[in-house]
Amino acid sequence: MGNAYEERLGTDRMLPLIFKMSLPAVAAQLVNLLYNIVDRIYIGHIPGIGTDALAGIGVTSAVIILISSFSAIVGAGGSPLAAIALGQGNRERAGQILGNGFILLLIFTILTSATTYLFMEPILLFTGASENTIGYATDYLSIYLLGTLFVELSVGLNTFINTQGRPTIAMYSVLIGAILNIGLDPLFIFTFGMGVKGAALATILSQACSAIWVISFLTSKKASLRLEYRYMKLHKGIILSILALGVSPFIMASTESLVGFVLNSSLEKFGDIYVSALAIMQSAMLIVSVPLTGFAQGFVPIVSYNYGHHNRERVKECFKIVVIIMFSFNFLLISFMILFPSLVASAFTNDETLIETVRQVMPIFLEGMTIFGLQRACQNMFVALGQAKVSVFIALLRKVILLIPLALILPRFMGMPGVYAAEGISDATAAICCTLIFAIQFPRILRKMV
């Protein structure tokens, strides 16, 4: 029965299959997005300290993104490889990928949490914390780090549930954590008077429940690909293959952190209110990027399975549908935010000065994102097809090659707006380059399928 869920990836009608696989993941990610945004909404409305506390949480975001990005090595790198192995009928290799991925997540947890605890204050000061915001940042992060293991396991292993053709089960793992967090946030922040510490505590308790759900399913008889002790012995070839493909999504995620370091530290020179504005705009961007991430979690297993099964036509058909949906969704939402920035900002704060700041800079910050749906579609297709090298280059292009240098250079000529303009320019340039590379490489990949 479990194998039947996998086999439908290669037999069901493509459009209904994509929605059947993607909608649960999108729904889960939307609720997940809601509880991330709810954190900031609640914190931004804490009487008297909301604006500074929001800036403090914005600073910790760069560190949290870096920590959680290690889960992408296993989640976004290992799960497509497992799907390809299942498409090839090699269930033992798929099991080894899952087992070795689990051990990697444990190792990542130890390394990231220990390092961050040891150097927490210098890291936060480097990322843009000021004397007014450092206290809120350390309060939040010191508690959040206690739940690092839960974050790594729930995020890193949940994609392996999707790989088995079980998107609804994967959705539940996110919904459990999200709903709990939405309920616990006001309880801890306001009722218990814990402030930002309460927001962090609500988050890690919620992630713990999500992690328990994921592990429980993957070790149960309901799973067709189970997490088994016999597959946890580290295998050099398996580890290297996970790292090779996982480095691309890791770079995509971790460079968001690096960019956060650069943008926050650059904006802090102009005033904390610009750091707060960035925190709001990055949260607004999540309204677009998180559903697209969920959509990708749905279609990537379909592409990987059919690629492993050598079904060229289904791979092509899937891409045509995906690129239309991802581009249209991204374009419409980003355009709305550019046209109505004050409306977006008012959801996060009632500080009129902060709302006006967002109104001025959001169009500059988001203009390049209007076409970014093209990159999301093409880059996820490269990952689904196991194309590690080109995926790494595209991941590096947007953030490391373009955005970081621009964020350091443009303020010298444009002042404060240059920091925000760097995002728009790099996003548009990277999207165009990625689309052109895909247009050249995709036919070549298809020709190699026999």
PDB file of N, CA and C in Angstrom, residues 76-132:
ATOM      1  N   ALA A  76      16.437  19.458   1.527  1.00  0.00           N
ATOM      2  CA  ALA A  76      16.329  19.802   0.107  1.00  0.00           C
ATOM      3  C   ALA A  76      17.387  19.100  -0.742  1.00  0.00           C
ATOM      4  N   GLY A  77      18.433  18.582  -0.095  1.00  0.00           N
ATOM      5  CA  GLY A  77      19.466  17.866  -0.841  1.00  0.00           C
ATOM      6  C   GLY A  77      19.261  16.369  -0.828  1.00  0.00           C
ATOM      7  N   GLY A  78      18.910  15.814   0.347  1.00  0.00           N
ATOM      8  CA  GLY A  78      18.756  14.362   0.465  1.00  0.00           C
ATOM      9  C   GLY A  78      17.457  13.834  -0.094  1.00  0.00           C
ATOM     10  N   SER A  79      16.354  14.563   0.101  1.00  0.00           N
ATOM     11  CA  SER A  79      15.053  14.025  -0.315  1.00  0.00           C
ATOM     12  C   SER A  79      14.918  13.860  -1.836  1.00  0.00           C
ATOM     13  N   PRO A  80      15.430  14.788  -2.691  1.00  0.00           N
ATOM     14  CA  PRO A  80      15.380  14.510  -4.127  1.00  0.00           C
ATOM     15  C   PRO A  80      16.187  13.275  -4.511  1.00  0.00           C
ATOM     16  N   LEU A  81      17.337  13.074  -3.843  1.00  0.00           N
ATOM     17  CA  LEU A  81      18.135  11.875  -4.121  1.00  0.00           C
ATOM     18  C   LEU A  81      17.383  10.614  -3.729  1.00  0.00           C
ATOM     19  N   ALA A  82      16.661  10.680  -2.598  1.00  0.00           N
ATOM     20  CA  ALA A  82      15.855   9.530  -2.184  1.00  0.00           C
ATOM     21  C   ALA A  82      14.732   9.267  -3.182  1.00  0.00           C
ATOM     22  N   ALA A  83      14.122  10.345  -3.701  1.00  0.00           N
ATOM     23  CA  ALA A  83      13.048  10.185  -4.685  1.00  0.00           C
ATOM     24  C   ALA A  83      13.574   9.583  -5.984  1.00  0.00           C
ATOM     25  N   ILE A  84      14.764  10.026  -6.407  1.00  0.00           N
ATOM     26  CA  ILE A  84      15.374   9.448  -7.608  1.00  0.00           C
ATOM     27  C   ILE A  84      15.647   7.964  -7.394  1.00  0.00           C
ATOM     28  N   ALA A  85      16.183   7.614  -6.209  1.00  0.00           N
ATOM     29  CA  ALA A  85      16.459   6.207  -5.889  1.00  0.00           C
ATOM     30  C   ALA A  85      15.178   5.374  -5.897  1.00  0.00           C
ATOM     31  N   LEU A  86      14.099   5.924  -5.354  1.00  0.00           N
ATOM     32  CA  LEU A  86      12.825   5.204  -5.370  1.00  0.00           C
ATOM     33  C   LEU A  86      12.324   5.022  -6.790  1.00  0.00           C
ATOM     34  N   GLY A  87      12.510   6.045  -7.632  1.00  0.00           N
ATOM     35  CA  GLY A  87      12.111   5.935  -9.035  1.00  0.00           C
ATOM     36  C   GLY A  87      12.905   4.869  -9.764  1.00  0.00           C
ATOM     37  N   GLN A  88      14.144   4.643  -9.321  1.00  0.00           N
ATOM     38  CA  GLN A  88      15.000   3.604  -9.906  1.00  0.00           C
ATOM     39  C   GLN A  88      14.747   2.227  -9.296  1.00  0.00           C
ATOM     40  N   GLY A  89      13.911   2.183  -8.254  1.00  0.00           N
ATOM     41  CA  GLY A  89      13.626   0.922  -7.571  1.00  0.00           C
ATOM     42  C   GLY A  89      14.677   0.521  -6.560  1.00  0.00           C
ATOM     43  N   ASN A  90      15.586   1.445  -6.200  1.00  0.00           N
ATOM     44  CA  ASN A  90      16.668   1.153  -5.263  1.00  0.00           C
ATOM     45  C   ASN A  90      16.270   1.627  -3.867  1.00  0.00           C
ATOM     46  N   ARG A  91      15.494   0.821  -3.158  1.00  0.00           N
ATOM     47  CA  ARG A  91      14.955   1.212  -1.863  1.00  0.00           C
ATOM     48  C   ARG A  91      16.030   1.223  -0.773  1.00  0.00           C
ATOM     49  N   GLU A  92      17.038   0.387  -0.910  1.00  0.00           N
ATOM     50  CA  GLU A  92      18.110   0.366   0.093  1.00  0.00           C
ATOM     51  C   GLU A  92      18.894   1.679   0.079  1.00  0.00           C
ATOM     52  N   ARG A  93      19.179   2.174  -1.121  1.00  0.00           N
ATOM     53  CA  ARG A  93      19.894   3.455  -1.201  1.00  0.00           C
ATOM     54  C   ARG A  93      19.029   4.586  -0.638  1.00  0.00           C
ATOM     55  N   ALA A  94      17.736   4.557  -0.932  1.00  0.00           N
ATOM     56  CA  ALA A  94      16.837   5.577  -0.388  1.00  0.00           C
ATOM     57  C   ALA A  94      16.851   5.548   1.139  1.00  0.00           C
ATOM     58  N   GLY A  95      16.841   4.353   1.726  1.00  0.00           N
ATOM     59  CA  GLY A  95      16.898   4.206   3.177  1.00  0.00           C
ATOM     60  C   GLY A  95      18.201   4.724   3.754  1.00  0.00           C
ATOM     61  N   GLN A  96      19.302   4.477   3.043  1.00  0.00           N
ATOM     62  CA  GLN A  96      20.608   4.965   3.504  1.00  0.00           C
ATOM     63  C   GLN A  96      20.665   6.491   3.468  1.00  0.00           C
ATOM     64  N   ILE A  97      20.069   7.077   2.461  1.00  0.00           N
ATOM     65  CA  ILE A  97      20.047   8.536   2.359  1.00  0.00           C
ATOM     66  C   ILE A  97      19.284   9.130   3.547  1.00  0.00           C
ATOM     67  N   LEU A  98      18.142   8.543   3.883  1.00  0.00           N
ATOM     68  CA  LEU A  98      17.355   9.023   5.022  1.00  0.00           C
ATOM     69  C   LEU A  98      18.116   8.827   6.334  1.00  0.00           C
ATOM     70  N   GLY A  99      18.681   7.639   6.547  1.00  0.00           N
ATOM     71  CA  GLY A  99      19.403   7.355   7.788  1.00  0.00           C
ATOM     72  C   GLY A  99      20.630   8.214   7.975  1.00  0.00           C
ATOM     73  N   ASN A 100      21.417   8.367   6.911  1.00  0.00           N
ATOM     74  CA  ASN A 100      22.610   9.215   6.993  1.00  0.00           C
ATOM     75  C   ASN A 100      22.240  10.691   7.149  1.00  0.00           C
ATOM     76  N   GLY A 101      21.119  11.081   6.527  1.00  0.00           N
ATOM     77  CA  GLY A 101      20.643  12.451   6.687  1.00  0.00           C
ATOM     78  C   GLY A 101      20.279  12.752   8.129  1.00  0.00           C
ATOM     79  N   PHE A 102      19.671  11.788   8.809  1.00  0.00           N
ATOM     80  CA  PHE A 102      19.306  11.951  10.217  1.00  0.00           C
ATOM     81  C   PHE A 102      20.544  12.194  11.080  1.00  0.00           C
ATOM     82  N   ILE A 103      21.593  11.425  10.859  1.00  0.00           N
ATOM     83  CA  ILE A 103      22.835  11.596  11.623  1.00  0.00           C
ATOM     84  C   ILE A 103      23.472  12.956  11.323  1.00  0.00           C
ATOM     85  N   LEU A 104      23.431  13.360  10.063  1.00  0.00           N
ATOM     86  CA  LEU A 104      23.970  14.670   9.702  1.00  0.00           C
ATOM     87  C   LEU A 104      23.255  15.794  10.460  1.00  0.00           C
ATOM     88  N   LEU A 105      21.945  15.672  10.605  1.00  0.00           N
ATOM     89  CA  LEU A 105      21.183  16.694  11.324  1.00  0.00           C
ATOM     90  C   LEU A 105      21.591  16.776  12.789  1.00  0.00           C
ATOM     91  N   LEU A 106      21.880  15.632  13.401  1.00  0.00           N
ATOM     92  CA  LEU A 106      22.354  15.635  14.788  1.00  0.00           C
ATOM     93  C   LEU A 106      23.709  16.342  14.899  1.00  0.00           C
ATOM     94  N   ILE A 107      24.574  16.084  13.935  1.00  0.00           N
ATOM     95  CA  ILE A 107      25.897  16.714  13.938  1.00  0.00           C
ATOM     96  C   ILE A 107      25.760  18.222  13.740  1.00  0.00           C
ATOM     97  N   PHE A 108      24.923  18.616  12.800  1.00  0.00           N
ATOM     98  CA  PHE A 108      24.712  20.047  12.550  1.00  0.00           C
ATOM     99  C   PHE A 108      24.177  20.756  13.792  1.00  0.00           C
ATOM    100  N   THR A 109      23.285  20.092  14.521  1.00  0.00           N
ATOM    101  CA  THR A 109      22.703  20.685  15.726  1.00  0.00           C
ATOM    102  C   THR A 109      23.778  21.012  16.755  1.00  0.00           C
ATOM    103  N   ILE A 110      24.651  20.062  16.999  1.00  0.00           N
ATOM    104  CA  ILE A 110      25.714  20.246  17.988  1.00  0.00           C
ATOM    105  C   ILE A 110      26.641  21.396  17.587  1.00  0.00           C
ATOM    106  N   LEU A 111      27.047  21.395  16.324  1.00  0.00           N
ATOM    107  CA  LEU A 111      28.007  22.402  15.870  1.00  0.00           C
ATOM    108  C   LEU A 111      27.417  23.813  15.886  1.00  0.00           C
ATOM    109  N   THR A 112      26.208  23.965  15.376  1.00  0.00           N
ATOM    110  CA  THR A 112      25.633  25.307  15.250  1.00  0.00           C
ATOM    111  C   THR A 112      25.223  25.894  16.591  1.00  0.00           C
ATOM    112  N   SER A 113      24.577  25.095  17.429  1.00  0.00           N
ATOM    113  CA  SER A 113      24.104  25.630  18.711  1.00  0.00           C
ATOM    114  C   SER A 113      25.266  25.963  19.630  1.00  0.00           C
ATOM    115  N   ALA A 114      26.291  25.104  19.677  1.00  0.00           N
ATOM    116  CA  ALA A 114      27.445  25.351  20.543  1.00  0.00           C
ATOM    117  C   ALA A 114      28.200  26.610  20.101  1.00  0.00           C
ATOM    118  N   THR A 115      28.425  26.739  18.798  1.00  0.00           N
ATOM    119  CA  THR A 115      29.157  27.904  18.285  1.00  0.00           C
ATOM    120  C   THR A 115      28.404  29.197  18.555  1.00  0.00           C
ATOM    121  N   THR A 116      27.096  29.173  18.347  1.00  0.00           N
ATOM    122  CA  THR A 116      26.297  30.394  18.531  1.00  0.00           C
ATOM    123  C   THR A 116      26.245  30.803  19.995  1.00  0.00           C
ATOM    124  N   TYR A 117      26.111  29.826  20.899  1.00  0.00           N
ATOM    125  CA  TYR A 117      26.112  30.143  22.329  1.00  0.00           C
ATOM    126  C   TYR A 117      27.421  30.797  22.753  1.00  0.00           C
ATOM    127  N   LEU A 118      28.526  30.262  22.253  1.00  0.00           N
ATOM    128  CA  LEU A 118      29.841  30.758  22.660  1.00  0.00           C
ATOM    129  C   LEU A 118      30.093  32.189  22.184  1.00  0.00           C
ATOM    130  N   PHE A 119      29.583  32.522  21.005  1.00  0.00           N
ATOM    131  CA  PHE A 119      29.903  33.830  20.407  1.00  0.00           C
ATOM    132  C   PHE A 119      28.639  34.651  20.128  1.00  0.00           C
ATOM    133  N   MET A 120      27.618  34.476  20.962  1.00  0.00           N
ATOM    134  CA  MET A 120      26.319  35.083  20.681  1.00  0.00           C
ATOM    135  C   MET A 120      26.379  36.603  20.563  1.00  0.00           C
ATOM    136  N   GLU A 121      26.904  37.282  21.575  1.00  0.00           N
ATOM    137  CA  GLU A 121      26.871  38.751  21.560  1.00  0.00           C
ATOM    138  C   GLU A 121      27.704  39.342  20.435  1.00  0.00           C
ATOM    139  N   PRO A 122      28.945  38.873  20.208  1.00  0.00           N
ATOM    140  CA  PRO A 122      29.704  39.417  19.064  1.00  0.00           C
ATOM    141  C   PRO A 122      28.998  39.188  17.733  1.00  0.00           C
ATOM    142  N   ILE A 123      28.361  38.019  17.584  1.00  0.00           N
ATOM    143  CA  ILE A 123      27.647  37.729  16.336  1.00  0.00           C
ATOM    144  C   ILE A 123      26.493  38.708  16.145  1.00  0.00           C
ATOM    145  N   LEU A 124      25.732  38.939  17.199  1.00  0.00           N
ATOM    146  CA  LEU A 124      24.574  39.827  17.097  1.00  0.00           C
ATOM    147  C   LEU A 124      24.995  41.268  16.846  1.00  0.00           C
ATOM    148  N   LEU A 125      26.073  41.698  17.476  1.00  0.00           N
ATOM    149  CA  LEU A 125      26.583  43.049  17.218  1.00  0.00           C
ATOM    150  C   LEU A 125      27.055  43.176  15.776  1.00  0.00           C
ATOM    151  N   PHE A 126      27.652  42.119  15.270  1.00  0.00           N
ATOM    152  CA  PHE A 126      28.117  42.120  13.875  1.00  0.00           C
ATOM    153  C   PHE A 126      26.942  42.201  12.903  1.00  0.00           C
ATOM    154  N   THR A 127      25.817  41.574  13.271  1.00  0.00           N
ATOM    155  CA  THR A 127      24.657  41.554  12.377  1.00  0.00           C
ATOM    156  C   THR A 127      23.829  42.828  12.438  1.00  0.00           C
ATOM    157  N   GLY A 128      24.201  43.767  13.270  1.00  0.00           N
ATOM    158  CA  GLY A 128      23.508  45.049  13.264  1.00  0.00           C
ATOM    159  C   GLY A 128      22.810  45.423  14.551  1.00  0.00           C
ATOM    160  N   ALA A 129      22.975  44.649  15.627  1.00  0.00           N
ATOM    161  CA  ALA A 129      22.356  45.015  16.908  1.00  0.00           C
ATOM    162  C   ALA A 129      23.039  46.267  17.464  1.00  0.00           C
ATOM    163  N   SER A 130      22.230  47.108  18.094  1.00  0.00           N
ATOM    164  CA  SER A 130      22.757  48.320  18.727  1.00  0.00           C
ATOM    165  C   SER A 130      22.592  48.193  20.236  1.00  0.00           C
ATOM    166  N   GLU A 131      23.024  49.209  20.961  1.00  0.00           N
ATOM    167  CA  GLU A 131      22.878  49.152  22.426  1.00  0.00           C
ATOM    168  C   GLU A 131      21.405  49.154  22.833  1.00  0.00           C
ATOM    169  N   ASN A 132      20.528  49.643  21.957  1.00  0.00           N
ATOM    170  CA  ASN A 132      19.097  49.664  22.259  1.00  0.00           C
ATOM    171  C   ASN A 132      18.411  48.329  21.968  1.00  0.00           C
TER     172      ASN A 132
END
